[in-house]
Structures are given as C-alpha cells and as structure tokens.
XYZ file of C-alpha atoms in Angstrom:
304
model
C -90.362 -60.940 -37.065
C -92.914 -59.786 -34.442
C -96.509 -61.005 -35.992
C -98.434 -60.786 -32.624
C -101.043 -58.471 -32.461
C -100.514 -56.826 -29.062
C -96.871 -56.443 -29.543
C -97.823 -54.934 -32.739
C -100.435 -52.432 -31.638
C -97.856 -51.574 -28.276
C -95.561 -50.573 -31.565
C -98.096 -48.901 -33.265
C -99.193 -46.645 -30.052
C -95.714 -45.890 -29.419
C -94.737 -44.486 -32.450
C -98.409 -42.466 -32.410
C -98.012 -40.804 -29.017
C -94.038 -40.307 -29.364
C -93.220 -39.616 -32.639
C -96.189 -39.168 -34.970
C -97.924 -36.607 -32.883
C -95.091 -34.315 -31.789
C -94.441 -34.115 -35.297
C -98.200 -33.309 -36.093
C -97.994 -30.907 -33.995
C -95.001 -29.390 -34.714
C -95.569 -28.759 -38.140
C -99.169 -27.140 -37.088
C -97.161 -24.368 -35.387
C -95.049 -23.870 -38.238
C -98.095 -22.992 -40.114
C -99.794 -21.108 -37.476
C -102.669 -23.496 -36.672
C -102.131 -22.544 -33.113
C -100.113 -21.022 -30.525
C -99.500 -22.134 -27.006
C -99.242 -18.695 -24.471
C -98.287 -19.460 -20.977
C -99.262 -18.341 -17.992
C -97.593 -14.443 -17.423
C -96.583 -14.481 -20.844
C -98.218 -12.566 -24.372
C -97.213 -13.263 -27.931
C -96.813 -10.436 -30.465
C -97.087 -11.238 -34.193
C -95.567 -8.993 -36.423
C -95.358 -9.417 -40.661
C -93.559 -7.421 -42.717
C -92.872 -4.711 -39.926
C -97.456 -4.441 -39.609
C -98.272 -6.130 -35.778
C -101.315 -8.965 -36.840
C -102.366 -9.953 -33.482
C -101.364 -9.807 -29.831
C -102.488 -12.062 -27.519
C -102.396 -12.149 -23.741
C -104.372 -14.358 -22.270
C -102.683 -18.186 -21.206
C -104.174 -20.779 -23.067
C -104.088 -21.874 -26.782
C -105.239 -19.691 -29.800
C -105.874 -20.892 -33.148
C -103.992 -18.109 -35.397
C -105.906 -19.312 -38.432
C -109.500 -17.837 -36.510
C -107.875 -14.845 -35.532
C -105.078 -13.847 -38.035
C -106.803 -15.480 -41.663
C -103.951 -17.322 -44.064
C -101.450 -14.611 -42.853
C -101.076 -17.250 -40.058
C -99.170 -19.849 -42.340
C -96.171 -17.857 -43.130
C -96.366 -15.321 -39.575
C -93.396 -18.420 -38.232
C -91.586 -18.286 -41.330
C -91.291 -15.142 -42.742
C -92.460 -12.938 -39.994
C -91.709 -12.593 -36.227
C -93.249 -14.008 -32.833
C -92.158 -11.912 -29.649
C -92.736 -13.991 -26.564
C -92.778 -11.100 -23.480
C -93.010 -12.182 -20.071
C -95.788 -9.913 -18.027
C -95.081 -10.487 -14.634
C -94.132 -8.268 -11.937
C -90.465 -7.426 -12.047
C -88.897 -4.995 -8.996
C -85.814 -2.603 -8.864
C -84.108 -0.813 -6.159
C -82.338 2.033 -6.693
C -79.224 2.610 -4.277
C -77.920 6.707 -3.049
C -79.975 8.978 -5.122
C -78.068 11.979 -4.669
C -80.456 14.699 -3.420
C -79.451 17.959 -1.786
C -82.006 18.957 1.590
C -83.221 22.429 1.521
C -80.193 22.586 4.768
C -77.425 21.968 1.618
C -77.046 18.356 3.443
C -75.972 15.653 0.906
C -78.769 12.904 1.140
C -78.727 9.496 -0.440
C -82.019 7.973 -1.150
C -82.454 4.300 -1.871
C -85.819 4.043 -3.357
C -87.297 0.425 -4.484
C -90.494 0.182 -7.367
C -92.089 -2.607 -9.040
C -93.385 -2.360 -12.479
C -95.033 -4.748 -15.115
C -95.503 -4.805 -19.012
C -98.975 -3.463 -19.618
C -99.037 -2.703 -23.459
C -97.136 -5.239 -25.225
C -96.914 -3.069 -28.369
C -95.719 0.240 -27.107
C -93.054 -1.813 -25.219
C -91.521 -3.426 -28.204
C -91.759 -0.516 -30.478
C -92.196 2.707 -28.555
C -89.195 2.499 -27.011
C -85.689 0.476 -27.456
C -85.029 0.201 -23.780
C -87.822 0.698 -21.719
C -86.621 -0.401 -18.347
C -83.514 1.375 -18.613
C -85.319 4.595 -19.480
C -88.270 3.666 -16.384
C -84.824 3.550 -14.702
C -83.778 6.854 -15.461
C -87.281 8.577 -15.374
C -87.411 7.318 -11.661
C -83.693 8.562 -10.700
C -84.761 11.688 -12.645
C -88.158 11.980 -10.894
C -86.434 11.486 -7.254
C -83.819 13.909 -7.381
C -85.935 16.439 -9.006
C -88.830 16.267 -6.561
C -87.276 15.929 -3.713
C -84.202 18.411 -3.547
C -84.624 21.051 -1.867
C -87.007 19.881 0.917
C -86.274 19.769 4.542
C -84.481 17.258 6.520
C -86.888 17.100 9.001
C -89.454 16.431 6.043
C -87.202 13.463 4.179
C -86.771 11.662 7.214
C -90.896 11.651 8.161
C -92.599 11.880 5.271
C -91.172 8.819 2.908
C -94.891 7.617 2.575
C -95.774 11.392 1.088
C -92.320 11.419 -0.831
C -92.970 7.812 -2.198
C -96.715 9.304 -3.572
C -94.680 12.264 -5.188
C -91.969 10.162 -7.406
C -94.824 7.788 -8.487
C -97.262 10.402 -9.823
C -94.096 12.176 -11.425
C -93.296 8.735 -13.392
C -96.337 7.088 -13.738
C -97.815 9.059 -17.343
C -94.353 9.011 -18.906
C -93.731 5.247 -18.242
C -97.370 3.994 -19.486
C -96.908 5.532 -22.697
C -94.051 3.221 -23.269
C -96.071 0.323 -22.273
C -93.906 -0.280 -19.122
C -96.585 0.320 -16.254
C -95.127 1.522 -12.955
C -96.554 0.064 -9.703
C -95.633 0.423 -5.892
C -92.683 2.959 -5.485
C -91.357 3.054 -1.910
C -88.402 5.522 -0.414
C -86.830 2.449 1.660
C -83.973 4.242 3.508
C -82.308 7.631 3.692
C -79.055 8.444 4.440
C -75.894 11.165 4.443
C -73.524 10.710 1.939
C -70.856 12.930 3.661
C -68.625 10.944 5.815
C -67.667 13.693 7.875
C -71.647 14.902 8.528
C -72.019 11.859 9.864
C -69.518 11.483 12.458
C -70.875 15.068 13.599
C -73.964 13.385 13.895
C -72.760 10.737 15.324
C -70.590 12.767 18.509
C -73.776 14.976 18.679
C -75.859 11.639 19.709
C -73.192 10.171 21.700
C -72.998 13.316 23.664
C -77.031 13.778 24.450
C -76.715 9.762 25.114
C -74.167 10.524 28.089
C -76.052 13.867 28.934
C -79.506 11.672 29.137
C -77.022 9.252 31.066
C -76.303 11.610 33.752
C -79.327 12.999 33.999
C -81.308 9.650 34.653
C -78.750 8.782 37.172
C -78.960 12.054 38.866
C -82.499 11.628 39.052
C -82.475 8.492 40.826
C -80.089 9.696 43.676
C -82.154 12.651 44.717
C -85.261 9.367 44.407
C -82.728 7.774 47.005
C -82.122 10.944 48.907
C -85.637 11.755 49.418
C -86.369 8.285 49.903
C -83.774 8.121 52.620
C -84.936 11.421 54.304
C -88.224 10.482 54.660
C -87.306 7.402 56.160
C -85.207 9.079 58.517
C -87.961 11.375 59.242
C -90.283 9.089 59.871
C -88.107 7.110 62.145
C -87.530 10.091 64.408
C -91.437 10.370 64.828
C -91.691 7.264 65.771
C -88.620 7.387 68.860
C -90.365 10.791 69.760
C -93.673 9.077 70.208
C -92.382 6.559 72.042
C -90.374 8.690 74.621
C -93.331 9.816 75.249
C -95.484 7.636 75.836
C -93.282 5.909 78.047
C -93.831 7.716 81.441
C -97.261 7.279 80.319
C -96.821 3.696 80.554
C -94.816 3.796 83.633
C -97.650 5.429 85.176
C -100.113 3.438 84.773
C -98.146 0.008 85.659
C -96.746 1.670 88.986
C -100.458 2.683 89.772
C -101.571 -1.054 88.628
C -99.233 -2.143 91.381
C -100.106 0.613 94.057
C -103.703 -1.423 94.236
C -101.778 -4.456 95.670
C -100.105 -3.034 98.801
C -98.445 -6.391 99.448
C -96.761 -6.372 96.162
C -95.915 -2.599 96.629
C -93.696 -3.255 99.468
C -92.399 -6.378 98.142
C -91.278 -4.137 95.407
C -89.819 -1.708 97.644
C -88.069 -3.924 99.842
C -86.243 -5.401 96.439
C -85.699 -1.255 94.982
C -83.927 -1.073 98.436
C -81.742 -4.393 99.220
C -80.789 -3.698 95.206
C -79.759 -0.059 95.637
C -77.570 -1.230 98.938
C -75.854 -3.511 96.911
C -74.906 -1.651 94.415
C -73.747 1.098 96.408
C -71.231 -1.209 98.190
C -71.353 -0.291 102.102
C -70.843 -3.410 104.571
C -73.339 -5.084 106.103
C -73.734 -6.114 109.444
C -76.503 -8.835 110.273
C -77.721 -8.026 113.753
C -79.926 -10.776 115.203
C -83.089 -9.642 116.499
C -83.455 -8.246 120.219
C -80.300 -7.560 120.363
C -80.552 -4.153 121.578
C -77.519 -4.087 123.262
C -75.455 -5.027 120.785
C -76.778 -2.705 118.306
C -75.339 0.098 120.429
C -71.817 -1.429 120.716
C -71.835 -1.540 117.172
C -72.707 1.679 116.926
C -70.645 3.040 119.573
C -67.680 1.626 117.810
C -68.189 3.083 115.085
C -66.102 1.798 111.747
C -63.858 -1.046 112.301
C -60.470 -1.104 112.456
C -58.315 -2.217 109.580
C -56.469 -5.128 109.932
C -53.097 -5.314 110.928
C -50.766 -5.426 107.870
C-alpha cells in the first residue's frame, strides 16, 4: 500500500485534473452553466419550438446569466444548433444564356456567401444554399439574356454588379448573406459556332500572316533601292571627279620639268613595247650606218 505523501498527492492531482474535472465540467454543460462557442461558429438555443438565445461571439457564455433556469433543461429537453459562419464559395458551371445575336452562351459565374442571421437560416428556409443556388442561376440567366455579345464578353465587371444586386435582398431575408459574385469565364455552348469561330480566326491569323510578311519585303525592296541608289551617286561622283584629280597631279608634275620628261620618256619606251615593232640599237655617231639601215629597209626573212 502506497502511504507516502508525494506519491499520494501525484494520485490525488491526477485523478483532479483527469478525471474529476472533465466530469465537473461535463455535467455543468448538461445543465447549461456554460457554453463553449468557437471561433466562426454561433449556437442557437431553441425550447419547445420558442429560440431562447443566440449567441455569436467565440468565447464562453454562462447560459444561466443569459437564459434564467430555462438553461438547465435547454441540453436535455430542448435543442442546441451549432452553425458554422465562415465564408463558404460556389461556382456555378454553363449558365445557359441566349445573346441578344440568338448565340448560345455559357456563363460560369463564382460567389461567396456567409451565414449572417442565424435564425432566419434555420427556420426561414429548409435549404438555404440550395435555394441561394437557384436564386443566382435564376438571377444570371434572367439578367443577362438578351444582351449583346460584344457586351458579355467586356463588361463581366458590370454583369457581375447586375446578378449581385438581383440576389442580394432575396438571399438576406433567409439569413444566407451573399458576398462577392464574379462572371469568371464565358463561353459558346454550340460546338459547331465554335469551329466557325475558330476557321474565322485561323483565317485573319494567315491573312495578318501575309500581310506582315508582305510588308517586310517592300521594307527590303525599298531598303535595297535606296541602297542601290545611293551607290550609283556615289560611282557618278567619283567619275567625275577623277579627271579632276588627274588634272591637278599632271599639273603637280608639269612644275618639275625633269620629272616631266622622265615621265615621258617611260609613256614612250612603254607604248613601243607594247606595240611590238623591232628595235634596232644604233650606237651613237654612227651616221653612216643609220642610212644603210634605212636604205635597206625591212630585213629579209630567214631562209626556211
């Protein structure tokens, strides 16, 4: 048998904090002493079919301050509804909406919504978020039929604003707030509408194509041309200024008369080459001799 103290108080605080007061407590919130609301959450108390208190703030409530001796039997006989508040979203796939063209448009429209009167949720309606549901689908196709194509695909901001004020009264009175409502995509619902679409965009895509591409040759062509242009001005200037330059390097040379007839002497021994006719070298004084040559005339051609 255990007869130390410690040992005996560790057995004593044990069965305090893990038995004894659980159990206190539990049987305080079987009568009603208190009430433990989390965050997000409210608690509705209802006895025989009359609501005795809601309460929606987190934190814990004593029921005996707020609902009197009602509070001991509210857990037994009567009923606690636990309803979470938080912000809950939906999105809503192909609304079918007609455009004011008769083009079949599916509309895909996303909202968020939150409890905001515990109450009217519970009783004022037996399925509120089915019938925000259906208020919203009815709202969308009902408000936006009709309009133009042009208009649905521009204006989701303004068409977002019209389904929310067309909801909005209806779904408070059921306690079942609406919040953000946003028009997230639009699209055809008739397959063969689309691939119309579709060929009409491929074909302004190859048109767009050619045109780009046509555009850029005639850039090359005129690119081209005005090089070409340009190039020719440049040759023509030069052709002409050529004798110019001639000019003025044959009259640089005329002021050296030695390197004038140096010059001359070379124009001449170079043209008699090229033009092929023998040479005789006569020495000089040889007058004489320069008339035999002459006399003779061409020589003869060797004997075969």
């Amino acid at each position: 048998m255990i007869t130390s103290p410690f040992f005996l108080a560790a057995a004593v605080t044990f069965f305090g904090l893990w038995i004894a007061v659980p159990v206190l407590l539990g049987i305080l919130r079987l009568l009603g002493f208190y009430a433990i609301v989390h965050e997000g959450t409210s608690k509705v108390f209802v006895l025989f079919g009359n609501v005795l208190e809601t309460i929606t703030e987190p934190g814990i409530h004593f029921l005996w301050l707020k609902m009197g001796p009602a509070a001991l039997i509210v857990n037994w006989i009567g009923t606690c509804y636990t309803l979470d508040m938080r912000m809950d979203q939906v999105y809503r796939r192909s609304e079918p909406v007609n455009s004011e063209e008769g083009a079949p448009i599916g509309i895909g429209i996303w909202y968020e919504m939150y409890v905001s009167d515990p109450v009217a949720f519970l009783f004022k309606n037996a399925d509120p978020r089915g019938s925000l549901a259906a208020n919203v689908s009815n709202a969308t196709v009902r408000s936006l039929s009709n309009m133009k194509l042009a208009a649905m695909l521009g204006n989701r901001h303004q068409m977002s604003q019209v389904v929310r004020e067309e909801v909005s009264p209806k779904s408070h009175e059921w306690g079942y707030k609406l919040g953000s409502v946003y028009i997230r995509k639009i699209h055809l619902r008739d397959p063969r509408m689309i691939k119309q679409i579709e060929e009409k965009v491929v074909n302004r895509l190859r048109q767009v194509t050619a045109a780009i591409k046509q555009d850029g040759e005639n850039q090359v062509n005129i690119i081209a041309s005005t090089a070409s242009r340009q190039a020719a001005i440049a040759f023509a200037e030069a052709a002409a200024l050529r004798p110019k330059i001639v000019g003025q390097a044959l009259k640089t040379i005329s002021s050296a008369p030695d390197i004038l007839q140096a010059m001359f002497e070379i124009l001449e021994v170079q043209r008699v080459l090229e033009s092929g006719a023998e040479i005789t070298m006569v020495p000089p004084g040889s007058d004489m001799l320069s008339q035999l040559i002459a006399a003779r005339g061409k020589p003869a051609a060797p004997p075969a």
